[in-house]
Coordinates of C-alpha atoms and ligand atoms in Angstrom, one line a residue:
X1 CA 0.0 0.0 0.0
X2 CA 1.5 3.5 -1.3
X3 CA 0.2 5.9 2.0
X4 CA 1.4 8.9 0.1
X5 CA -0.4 8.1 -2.9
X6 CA -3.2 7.8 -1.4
X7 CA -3.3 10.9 0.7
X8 CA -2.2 12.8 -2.5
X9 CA -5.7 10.9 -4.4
X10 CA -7.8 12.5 -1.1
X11 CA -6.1 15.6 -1.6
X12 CA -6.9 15.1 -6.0
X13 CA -10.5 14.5 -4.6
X14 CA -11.2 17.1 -2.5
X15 CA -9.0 19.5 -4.7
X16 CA -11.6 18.2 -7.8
X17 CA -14.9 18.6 -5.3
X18 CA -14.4 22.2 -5.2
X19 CA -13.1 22.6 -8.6
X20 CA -16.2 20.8 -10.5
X21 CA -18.4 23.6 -7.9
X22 CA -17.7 26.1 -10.5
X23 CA -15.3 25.2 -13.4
X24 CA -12.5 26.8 -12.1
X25 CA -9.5 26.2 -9.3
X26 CA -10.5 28.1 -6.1
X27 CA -7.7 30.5 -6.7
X28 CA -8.8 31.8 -9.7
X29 CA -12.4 31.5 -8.6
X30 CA -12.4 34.8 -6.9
X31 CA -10.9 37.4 -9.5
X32 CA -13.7 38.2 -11.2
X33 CA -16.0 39.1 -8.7
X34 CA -12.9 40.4 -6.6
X35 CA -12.9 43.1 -9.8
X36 CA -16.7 44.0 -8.9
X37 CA -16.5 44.7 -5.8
X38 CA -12.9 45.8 -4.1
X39 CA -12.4 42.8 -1.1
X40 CA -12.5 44.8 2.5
X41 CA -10.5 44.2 5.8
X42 CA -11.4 40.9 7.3
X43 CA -11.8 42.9 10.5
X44 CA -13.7 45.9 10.6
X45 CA -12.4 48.7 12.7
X46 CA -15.6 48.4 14.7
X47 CA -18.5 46.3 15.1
X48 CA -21.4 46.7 12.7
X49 CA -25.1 45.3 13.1
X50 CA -23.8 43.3 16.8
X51 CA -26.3 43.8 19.8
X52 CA -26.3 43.0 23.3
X53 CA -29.9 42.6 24.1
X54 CA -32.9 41.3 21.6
X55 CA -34.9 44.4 20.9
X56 CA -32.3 46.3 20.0
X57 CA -31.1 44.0 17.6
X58 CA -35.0 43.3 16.2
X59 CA -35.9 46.9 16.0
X60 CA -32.6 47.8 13.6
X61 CA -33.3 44.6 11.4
X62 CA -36.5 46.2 11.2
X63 CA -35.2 49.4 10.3
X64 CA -32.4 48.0 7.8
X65 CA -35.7 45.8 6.3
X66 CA -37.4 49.2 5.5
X67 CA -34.1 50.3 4.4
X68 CA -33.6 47.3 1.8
X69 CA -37.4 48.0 0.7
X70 CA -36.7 51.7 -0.5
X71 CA -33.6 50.4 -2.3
X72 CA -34.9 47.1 -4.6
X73 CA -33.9 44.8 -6.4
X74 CA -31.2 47.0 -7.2
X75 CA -30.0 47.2 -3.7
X76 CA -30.4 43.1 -2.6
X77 CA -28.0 42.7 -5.7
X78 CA -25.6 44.9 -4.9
X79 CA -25.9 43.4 -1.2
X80 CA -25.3 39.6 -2.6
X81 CA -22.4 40.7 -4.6
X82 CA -21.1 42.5 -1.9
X83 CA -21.3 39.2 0.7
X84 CA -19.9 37.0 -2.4
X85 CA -17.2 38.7 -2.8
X86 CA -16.2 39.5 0.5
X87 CA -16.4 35.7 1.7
X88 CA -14.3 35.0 -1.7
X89 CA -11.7 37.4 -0.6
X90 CA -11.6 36.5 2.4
X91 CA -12.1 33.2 2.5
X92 CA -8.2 32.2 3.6
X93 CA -8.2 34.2 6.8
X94 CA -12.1 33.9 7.6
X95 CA -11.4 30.0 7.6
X96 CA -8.2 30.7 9.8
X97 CA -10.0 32.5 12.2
X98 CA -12.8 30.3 12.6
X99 CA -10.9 26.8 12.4
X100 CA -8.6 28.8 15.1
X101 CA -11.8 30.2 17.4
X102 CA -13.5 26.4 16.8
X103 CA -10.5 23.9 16.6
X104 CA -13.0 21.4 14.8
X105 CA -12.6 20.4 10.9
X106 CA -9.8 21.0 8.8
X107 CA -8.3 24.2 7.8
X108 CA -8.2 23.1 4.2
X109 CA -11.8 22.7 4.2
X110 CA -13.0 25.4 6.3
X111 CA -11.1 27.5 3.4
X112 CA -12.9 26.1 0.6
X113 CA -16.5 25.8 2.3
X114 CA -16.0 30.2 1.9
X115 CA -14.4 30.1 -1.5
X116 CA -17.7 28.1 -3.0
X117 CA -20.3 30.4 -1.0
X118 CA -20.1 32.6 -4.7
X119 CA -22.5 29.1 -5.7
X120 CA -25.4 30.2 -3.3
X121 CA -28.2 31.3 -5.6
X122 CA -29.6 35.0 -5.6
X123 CA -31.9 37.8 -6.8
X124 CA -32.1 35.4 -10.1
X125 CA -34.0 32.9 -8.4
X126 CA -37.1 35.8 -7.3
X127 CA -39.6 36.0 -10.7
X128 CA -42.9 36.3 -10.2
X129 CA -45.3 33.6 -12.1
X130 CA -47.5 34.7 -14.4
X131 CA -50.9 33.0 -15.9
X132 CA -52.9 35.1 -18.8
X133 CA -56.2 33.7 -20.2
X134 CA -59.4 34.4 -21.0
X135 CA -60.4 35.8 -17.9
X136 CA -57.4 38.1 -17.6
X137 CA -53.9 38.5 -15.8
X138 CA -52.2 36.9 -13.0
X139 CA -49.3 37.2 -11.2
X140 CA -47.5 35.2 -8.1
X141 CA -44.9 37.0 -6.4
X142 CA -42.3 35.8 -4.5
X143 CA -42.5 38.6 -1.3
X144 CA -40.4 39.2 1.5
X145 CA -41.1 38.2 4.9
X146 CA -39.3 41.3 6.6
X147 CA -36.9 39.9 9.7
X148 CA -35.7 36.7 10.0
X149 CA -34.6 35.2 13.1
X150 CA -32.0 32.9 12.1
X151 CA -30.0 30.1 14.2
X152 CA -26.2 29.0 12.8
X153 CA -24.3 25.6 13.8
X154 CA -20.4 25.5 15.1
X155 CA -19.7 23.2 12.4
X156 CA -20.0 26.1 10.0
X157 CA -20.5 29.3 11.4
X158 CA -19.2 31.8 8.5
X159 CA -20.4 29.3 5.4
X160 CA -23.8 29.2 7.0
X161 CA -24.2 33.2 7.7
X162 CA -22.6 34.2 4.1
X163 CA -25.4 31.3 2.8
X164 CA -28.5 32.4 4.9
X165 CA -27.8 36.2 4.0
X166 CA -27.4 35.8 0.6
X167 CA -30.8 33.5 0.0
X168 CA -32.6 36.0 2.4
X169 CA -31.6 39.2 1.4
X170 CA -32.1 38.3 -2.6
X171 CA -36.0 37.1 -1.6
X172 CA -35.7 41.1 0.4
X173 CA -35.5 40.4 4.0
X174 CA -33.3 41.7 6.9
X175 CA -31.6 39.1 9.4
X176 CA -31.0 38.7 13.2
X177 CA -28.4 36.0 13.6
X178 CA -28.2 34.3 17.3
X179 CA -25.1 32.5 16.1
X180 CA -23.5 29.0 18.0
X181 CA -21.9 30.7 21.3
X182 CA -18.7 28.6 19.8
X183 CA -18.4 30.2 16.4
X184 CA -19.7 33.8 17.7
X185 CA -16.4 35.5 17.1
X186 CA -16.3 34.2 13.4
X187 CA -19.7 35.6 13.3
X188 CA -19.3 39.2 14.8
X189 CA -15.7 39.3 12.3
X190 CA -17.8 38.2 9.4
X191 CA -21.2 40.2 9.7
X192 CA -19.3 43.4 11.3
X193 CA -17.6 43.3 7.8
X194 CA -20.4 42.5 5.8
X195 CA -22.2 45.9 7.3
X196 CA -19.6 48.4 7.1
X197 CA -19.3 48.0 3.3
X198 CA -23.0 47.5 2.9
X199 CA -23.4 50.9 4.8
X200 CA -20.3 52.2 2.6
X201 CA -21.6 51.4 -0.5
X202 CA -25.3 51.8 0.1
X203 CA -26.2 53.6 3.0
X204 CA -27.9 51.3 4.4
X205 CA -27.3 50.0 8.1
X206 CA -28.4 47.2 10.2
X207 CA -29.1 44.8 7.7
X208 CA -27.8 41.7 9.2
X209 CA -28.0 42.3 13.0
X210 CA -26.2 39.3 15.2
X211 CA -26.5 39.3 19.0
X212 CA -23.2 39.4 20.1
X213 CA -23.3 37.0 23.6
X214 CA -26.0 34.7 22.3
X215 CA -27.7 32.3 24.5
X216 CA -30.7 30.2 24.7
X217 CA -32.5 33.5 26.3
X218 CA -31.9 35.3 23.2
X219 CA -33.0 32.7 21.0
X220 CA -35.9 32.9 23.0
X221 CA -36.6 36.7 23.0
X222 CA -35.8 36.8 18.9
X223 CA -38.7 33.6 18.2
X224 CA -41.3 35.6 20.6
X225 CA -40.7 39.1 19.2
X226 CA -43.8 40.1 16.8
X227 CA -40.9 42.0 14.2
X228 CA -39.3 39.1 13.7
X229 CA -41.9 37.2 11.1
X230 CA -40.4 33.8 10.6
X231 CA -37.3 31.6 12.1
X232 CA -34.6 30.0 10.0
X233 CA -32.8 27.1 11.9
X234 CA -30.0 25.4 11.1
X235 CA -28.9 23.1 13.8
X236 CA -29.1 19.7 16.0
X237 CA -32.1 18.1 17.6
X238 CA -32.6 20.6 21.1
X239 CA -32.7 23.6 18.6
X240 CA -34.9 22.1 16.1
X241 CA -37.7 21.0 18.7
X242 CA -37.3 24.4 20.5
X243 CA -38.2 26.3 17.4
X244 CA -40.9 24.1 16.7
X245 CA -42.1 24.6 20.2
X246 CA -42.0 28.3 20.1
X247 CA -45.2 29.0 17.8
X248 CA -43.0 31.3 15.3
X249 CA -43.2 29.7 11.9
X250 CA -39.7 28.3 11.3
X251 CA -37.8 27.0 8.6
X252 CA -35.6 24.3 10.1
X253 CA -32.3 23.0 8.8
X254 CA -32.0 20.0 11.4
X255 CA -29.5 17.1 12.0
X256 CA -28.9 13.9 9.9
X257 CA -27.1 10.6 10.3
X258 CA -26.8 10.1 6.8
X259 CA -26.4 5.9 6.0
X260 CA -24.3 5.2 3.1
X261 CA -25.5 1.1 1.4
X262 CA -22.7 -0.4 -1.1
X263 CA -24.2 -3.5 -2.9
X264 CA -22.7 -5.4 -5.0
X265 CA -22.7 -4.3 -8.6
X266 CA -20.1 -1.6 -8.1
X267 CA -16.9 -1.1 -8.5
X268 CA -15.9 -0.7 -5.3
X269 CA -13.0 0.8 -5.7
X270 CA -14.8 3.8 -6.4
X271 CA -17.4 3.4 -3.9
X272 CA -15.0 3.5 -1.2
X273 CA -12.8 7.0 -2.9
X274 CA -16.3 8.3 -2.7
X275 CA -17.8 7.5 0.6
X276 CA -13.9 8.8 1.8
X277 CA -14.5 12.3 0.1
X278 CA -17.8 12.8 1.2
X279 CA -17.5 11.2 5.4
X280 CA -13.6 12.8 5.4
X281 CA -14.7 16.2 3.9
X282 CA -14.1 18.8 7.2
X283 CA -13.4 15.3 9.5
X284 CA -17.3 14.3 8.7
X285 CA -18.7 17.8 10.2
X286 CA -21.2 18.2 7.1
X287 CA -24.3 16.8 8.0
X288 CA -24.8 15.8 4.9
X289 CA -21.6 13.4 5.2
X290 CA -21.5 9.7 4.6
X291 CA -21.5 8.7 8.9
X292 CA -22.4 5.1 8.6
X293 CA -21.9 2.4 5.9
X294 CA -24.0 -0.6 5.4
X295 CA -22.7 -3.4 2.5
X296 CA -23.6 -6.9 1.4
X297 CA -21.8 -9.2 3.8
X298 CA -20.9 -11.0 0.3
X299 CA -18.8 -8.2 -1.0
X300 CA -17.7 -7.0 2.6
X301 CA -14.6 -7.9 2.8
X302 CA -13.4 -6.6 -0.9
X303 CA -15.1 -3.1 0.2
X304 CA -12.6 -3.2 3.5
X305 CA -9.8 -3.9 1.3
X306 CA -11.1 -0.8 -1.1
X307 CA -11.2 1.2 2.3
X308 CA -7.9 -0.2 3.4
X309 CA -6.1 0.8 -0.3
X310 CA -7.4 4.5 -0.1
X311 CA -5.6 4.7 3.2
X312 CA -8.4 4.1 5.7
X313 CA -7.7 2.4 8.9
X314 CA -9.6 -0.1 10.8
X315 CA -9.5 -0.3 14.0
X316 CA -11.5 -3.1 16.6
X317 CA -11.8 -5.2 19.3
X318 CA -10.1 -2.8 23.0
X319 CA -9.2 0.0 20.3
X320 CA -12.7 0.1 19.3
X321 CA -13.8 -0.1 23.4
X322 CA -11.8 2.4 24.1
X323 CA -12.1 5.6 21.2
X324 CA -16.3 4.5 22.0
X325 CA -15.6 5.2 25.6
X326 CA -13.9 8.5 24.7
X327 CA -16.7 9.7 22.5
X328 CA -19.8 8.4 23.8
X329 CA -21.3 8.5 27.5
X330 CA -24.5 6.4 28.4
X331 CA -27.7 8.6 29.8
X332 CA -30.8 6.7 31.1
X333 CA -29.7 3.9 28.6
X334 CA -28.6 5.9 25.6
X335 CA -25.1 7.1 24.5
X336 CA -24.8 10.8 24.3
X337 CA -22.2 12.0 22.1
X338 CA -19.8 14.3 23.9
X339 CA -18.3 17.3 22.2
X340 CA -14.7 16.7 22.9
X341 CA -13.8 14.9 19.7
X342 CA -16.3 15.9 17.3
X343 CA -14.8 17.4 14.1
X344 CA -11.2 16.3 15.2
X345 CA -8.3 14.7 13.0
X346 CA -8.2 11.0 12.2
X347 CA -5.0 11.0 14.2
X348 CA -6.9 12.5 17.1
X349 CA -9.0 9.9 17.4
X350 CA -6.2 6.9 16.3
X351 CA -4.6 8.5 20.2
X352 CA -8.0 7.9 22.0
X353 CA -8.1 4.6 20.9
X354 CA -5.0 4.0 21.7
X355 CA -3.5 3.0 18.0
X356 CA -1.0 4.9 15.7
X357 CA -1.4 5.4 12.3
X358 CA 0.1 7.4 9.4
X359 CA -0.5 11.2 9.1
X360 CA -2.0 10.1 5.9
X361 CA -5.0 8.4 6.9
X362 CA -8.2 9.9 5.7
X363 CA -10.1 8.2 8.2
X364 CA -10.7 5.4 10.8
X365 CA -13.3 2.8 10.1
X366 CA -14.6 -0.4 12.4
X367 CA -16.7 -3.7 11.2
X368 CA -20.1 -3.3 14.1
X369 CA -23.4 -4.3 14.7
X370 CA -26.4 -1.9 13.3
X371 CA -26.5 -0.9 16.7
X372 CA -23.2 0.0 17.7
X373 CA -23.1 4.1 19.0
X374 CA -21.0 4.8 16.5
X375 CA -24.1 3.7 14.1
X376 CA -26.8 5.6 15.9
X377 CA -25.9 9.1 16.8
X378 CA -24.5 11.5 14.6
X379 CA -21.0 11.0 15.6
X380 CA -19.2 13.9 13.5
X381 CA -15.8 12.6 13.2
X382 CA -13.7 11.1 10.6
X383 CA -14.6 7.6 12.2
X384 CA -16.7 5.9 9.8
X385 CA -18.6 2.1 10.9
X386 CA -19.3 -0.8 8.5
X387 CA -22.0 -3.1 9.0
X388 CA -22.0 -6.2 7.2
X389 CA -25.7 -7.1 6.3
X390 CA -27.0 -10.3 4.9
X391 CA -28.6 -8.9 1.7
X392 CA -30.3 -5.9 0.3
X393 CA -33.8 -5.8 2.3
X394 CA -31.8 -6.0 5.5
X395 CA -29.6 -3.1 4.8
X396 CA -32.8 -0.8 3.8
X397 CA -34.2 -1.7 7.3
X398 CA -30.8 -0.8 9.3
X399 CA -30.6 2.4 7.3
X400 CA -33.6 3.7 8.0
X401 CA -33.4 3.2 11.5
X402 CA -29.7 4.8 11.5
X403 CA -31.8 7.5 9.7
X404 CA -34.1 8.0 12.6
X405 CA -36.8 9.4 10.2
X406 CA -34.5 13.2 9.9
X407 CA -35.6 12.6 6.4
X408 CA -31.9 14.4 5.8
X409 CA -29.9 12.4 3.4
X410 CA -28.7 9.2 2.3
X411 CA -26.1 7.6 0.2
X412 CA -26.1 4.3 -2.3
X413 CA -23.5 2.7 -4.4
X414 CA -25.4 0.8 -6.7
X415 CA -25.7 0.4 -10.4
X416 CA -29.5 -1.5 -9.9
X417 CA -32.0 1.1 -11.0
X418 CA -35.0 -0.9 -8.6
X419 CA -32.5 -1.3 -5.4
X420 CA -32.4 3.1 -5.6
X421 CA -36.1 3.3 -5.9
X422 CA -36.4 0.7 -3.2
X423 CA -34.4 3.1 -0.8
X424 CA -35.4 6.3 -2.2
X425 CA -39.2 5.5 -1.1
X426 CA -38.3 3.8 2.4
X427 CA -36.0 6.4 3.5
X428 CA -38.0 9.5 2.2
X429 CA -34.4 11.9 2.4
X430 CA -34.9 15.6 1.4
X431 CA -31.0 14.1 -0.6
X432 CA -30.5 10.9 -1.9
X433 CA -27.0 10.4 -3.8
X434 CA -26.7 7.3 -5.9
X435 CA -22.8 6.9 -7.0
X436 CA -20.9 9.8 -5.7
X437 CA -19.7 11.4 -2.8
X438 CA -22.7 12.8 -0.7
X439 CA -20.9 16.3 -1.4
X440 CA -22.0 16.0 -5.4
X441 CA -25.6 16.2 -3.7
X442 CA -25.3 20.3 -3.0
X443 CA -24.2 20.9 -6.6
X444 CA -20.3 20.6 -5.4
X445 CA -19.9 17.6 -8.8
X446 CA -23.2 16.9 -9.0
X447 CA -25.9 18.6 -10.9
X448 CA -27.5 21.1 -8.2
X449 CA -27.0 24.7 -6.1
X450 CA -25.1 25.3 -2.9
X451 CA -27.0 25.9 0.3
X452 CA -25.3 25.4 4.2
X453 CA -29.3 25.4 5.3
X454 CA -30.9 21.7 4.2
X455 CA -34.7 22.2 5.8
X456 CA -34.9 18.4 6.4
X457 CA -37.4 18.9 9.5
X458 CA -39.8 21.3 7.9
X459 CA -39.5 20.0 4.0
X460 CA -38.5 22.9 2.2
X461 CA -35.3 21.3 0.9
X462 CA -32.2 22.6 0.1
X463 CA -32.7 26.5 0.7
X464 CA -32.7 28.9 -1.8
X465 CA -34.3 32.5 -1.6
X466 CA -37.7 31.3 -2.3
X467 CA -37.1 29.5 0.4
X468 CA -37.8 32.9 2.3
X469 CA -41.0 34.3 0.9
X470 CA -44.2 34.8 1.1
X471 CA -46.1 33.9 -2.2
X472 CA -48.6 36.7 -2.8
X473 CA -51.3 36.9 -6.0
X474 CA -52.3 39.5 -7.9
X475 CA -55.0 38.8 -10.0
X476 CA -56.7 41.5 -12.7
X477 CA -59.3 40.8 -14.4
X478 CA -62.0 42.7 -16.4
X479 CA -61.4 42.9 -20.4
X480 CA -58.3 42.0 -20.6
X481 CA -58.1 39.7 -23.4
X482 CA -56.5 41.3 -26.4
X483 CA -56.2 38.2 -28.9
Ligands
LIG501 P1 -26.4 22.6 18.0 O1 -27.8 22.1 17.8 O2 -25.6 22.2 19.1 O3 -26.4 24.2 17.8 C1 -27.1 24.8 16.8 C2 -27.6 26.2 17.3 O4 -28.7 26.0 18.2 C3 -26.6 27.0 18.1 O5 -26.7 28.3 17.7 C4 -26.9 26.7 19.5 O6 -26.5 27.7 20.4 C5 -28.4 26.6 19.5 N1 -29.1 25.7 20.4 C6 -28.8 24.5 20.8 N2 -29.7 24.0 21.7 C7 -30.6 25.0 21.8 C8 -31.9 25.1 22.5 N3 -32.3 24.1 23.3 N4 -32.6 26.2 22.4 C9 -32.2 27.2 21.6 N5 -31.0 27.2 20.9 C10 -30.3 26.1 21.0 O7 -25.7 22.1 16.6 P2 -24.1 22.3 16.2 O8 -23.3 21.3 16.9 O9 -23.7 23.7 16.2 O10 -24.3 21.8 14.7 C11 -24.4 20.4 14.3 C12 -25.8 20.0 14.2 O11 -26.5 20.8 13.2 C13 -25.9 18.6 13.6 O12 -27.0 17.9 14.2 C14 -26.0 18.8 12.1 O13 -26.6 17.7 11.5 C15 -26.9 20.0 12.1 N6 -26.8 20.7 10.9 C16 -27.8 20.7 10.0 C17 -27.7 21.4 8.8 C18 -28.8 21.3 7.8 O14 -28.7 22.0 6.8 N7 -29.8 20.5 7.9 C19 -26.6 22.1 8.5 C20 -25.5 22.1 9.4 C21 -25.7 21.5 10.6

């Protein structure tokens, strides 16, 4: 086994990811739009659109909402340029700071999750649909909501803001972020910037408001204020049910456990380069990412080897014991994943299980039972299980109950056209990618647009800024028919 070569395929992998996102390497990606508009200071001289207590922060949304009106469609352009570019620009020291203010993921990564936010769709997506007939004219419009309370993950702080204001501001709305107390700093660097050459080039101020010591109070006080119209969540299960729970109308991005089945009419070869792409890409923090793996116990084996070739390495028996000791406690009879190694380098977790491996290693993996922890939760890490099942029926069953009914995504490797259906209609996922990495399903090599925000919980899909509107009619009728 060639370790080096291996890493440098990853590397060829996750290099060609971000390169298929838009045709172009990510150096080169930003110079166009770096021309439009001139890249500012990662760090503003001052804070810009950051509050200490909710009303504050609600009533200058509102105000920057009313501001945004006056200006148009004009104006929510020039903002998503503005918010492209920037995150472009600065997408090498953003990703520093918040890989440095996180410590979860890799830098690499982190990097290139900013370089691709140019991919998020804009003011193109808002047209109005129009129906003309006998009976005269009418129009649907895409409207805005006005404020947005809007709730961002530690696994990607920046990507997710950038994302969110760009959808919401092209569909017209303002934004109050109450952003992951662990990725707050990225938050206040990124929005702070975002405002002062918003106000700069268009007057207009408080547009994106963050609270700048959020807390679960805040949260609170920004889903029961009456300016703030609907909530946008994008986060784990406590967040999800507490937005639910609060009677605001929210849009909510919630967790996955996405299951990955590998029959046997691949190449698996290929499956396994994929599945390490996708579950490896920012050390498995993309909820999207491939976090457990279910094959035919007749082709097991040659998959492990497939694993083991790419540089994957397995790890069982007292090793196994001991990294699931270090990552999972047990509550009332059910692990809970502690935070400690979530997001952390395969070598990381090679130490807390007491095993050495090369630098190189994309990933560990471990042969379980569909029940093992490491199955069940949403572990995070670049520590991927393999369950051997008997055949294909049994590996739909386990999969859906590693799903847990998130209805996030799932994964197949599979060149049977009836084995995909099968799947597609037990599982339901808002994504299902058959035959690539799970990354090709948000456009990133497969067909598709970027969002960070995947409403899984509340079925809008993949976000987009109709995501954020209200659909209004206008209807004229009278004689109107000219042919
Ligand atoms: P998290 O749930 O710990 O935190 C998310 C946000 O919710 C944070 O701002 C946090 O402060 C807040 N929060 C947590 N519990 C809360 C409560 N009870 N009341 C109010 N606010 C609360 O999640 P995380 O670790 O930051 O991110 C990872 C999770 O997010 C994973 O479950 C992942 O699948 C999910 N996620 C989903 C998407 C998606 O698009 N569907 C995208 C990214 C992450």
């Amino acid at each position: 086994m060639n370790i080096s070569l291996d890493e440098e395929k990853l590397r060829q992998i996750v290099r060609g990811v971000i390169r298929q996102m838009d045709g172009t390497s990510p150096s080169s990606a930003a110079s166009p739009q770096k021309a439009a508009v001139a890249p500012a200071t990662a760090r503003p001289t001052s804070e810009k659109g950051i509050f200490s207590d909710v009303k504050s922060a609600v009533a200058a949304a509102y105000d920057g909402y009313k501001q945004l009106c006056k200006g148009g469609f004009e104006a929510r352009k020039a903002v998503v340029d503005i918010v492209k570019s920037m995150t472009v620009a600065n997408a090498r020291e953003w990703g520093t700071f918040e890989y440095n203010e996180t410590k979860i993921g890799k830098l690499e990564h982190k990097i290139g999750k900013l370089e691709i936010v140019k991919l998020v769709p804009g003011v193109e997506w808002i047209k109005p649909d129009a129906y003309s007939g006998d009976h005269g004219i009418m129009l649907e419009e895409y409207t805005p909501y006005g404020v947005i309370g809007a709730i961002t993950p530690v696994t990607h702080s920046i990507p997710t803001i950038a994302g969110n204001i760009i959808n919401m501001v092209a569909a017209g709305n303002a934004v109050v972020f109450n952003p992951h107390p662990g990725g707050v700093k990225s938050a206040v660097m990124a929005i702070s910037a975002y405002n002062a050459e918003i106000e700069k080039r268009l007057g207009i101020r408080n547009l994106i408001c963050c609270m700048g010591n959020p807390t679960l109070e805040s949260f609170d006080g920004i889903c029961k204020s009456d300016l703030v119209s609907v909530m946008c969540i994008t986060g784990g299960p406590a967040v999800v049910r507490a937005a639910m729970l609060s009677g605001k109308k929210s849009i909510c991005a919630g967790p996955g456990n996405p299951p990955v089945i590998v029959d046997d009419t691949v190449d698996l070869g290929k499956a396994a380069a994929d599945i390490i792409a996708g579950g490896c890409f920012d050390n498995n923090l993309l909820c999207i990412g491939e976090k457990e793996i279910f094959v035919l116990e007749s082709v097991a084996d040659a998959f492990m080897r497939a694993l083991d070739s790419h540089g994957a390495v397995k790890i069982g028996g007292s090793a196994l014991d001991r990294l699931t000791d270090a990552v999972f406690s047990k509550k009332d009879g059910h692990y809970v994943l502690k935070r400690d190694l979530v997001g952390k380098d395969p070598g990381v977790l090679a130490q807390a299980a007491g095993v050495s491996i090369p630098d190189s290693a994309p990933m560990l993996y471990a042969l379980t039972d569909a029940g093992h922890p490491f199955v069940v939760e949403e572990q995070m890490m670049p520590m991927i299980p393999v369950v051997a099942v008997k055949n294909f029926d049994e590996a739909v069953d386990a999969a859906m109950k590693a799903e847990h009914n998130y209805k996030h995504s799932a994964i197949i490797h599979s060149l049977d056209v009836s084995r995909m259906t099968q799947m597609a209609r037990a599982l339901n996922t808002t994504l299902f990618v058959k035959n690539g990495p799970s990354t090709c399903g948000l456009g990133l090599g497969g067909e598709g647009y970027l969002s960070y925000s995947i409403a899984t919980a509340t079925g809008e899909g993949i976000s987009n800024p109709k995501t954020f509107t209200r659909r209004r009619r206008c209807v004229m009728v009278d004689n109107l028919n000219i042919f």
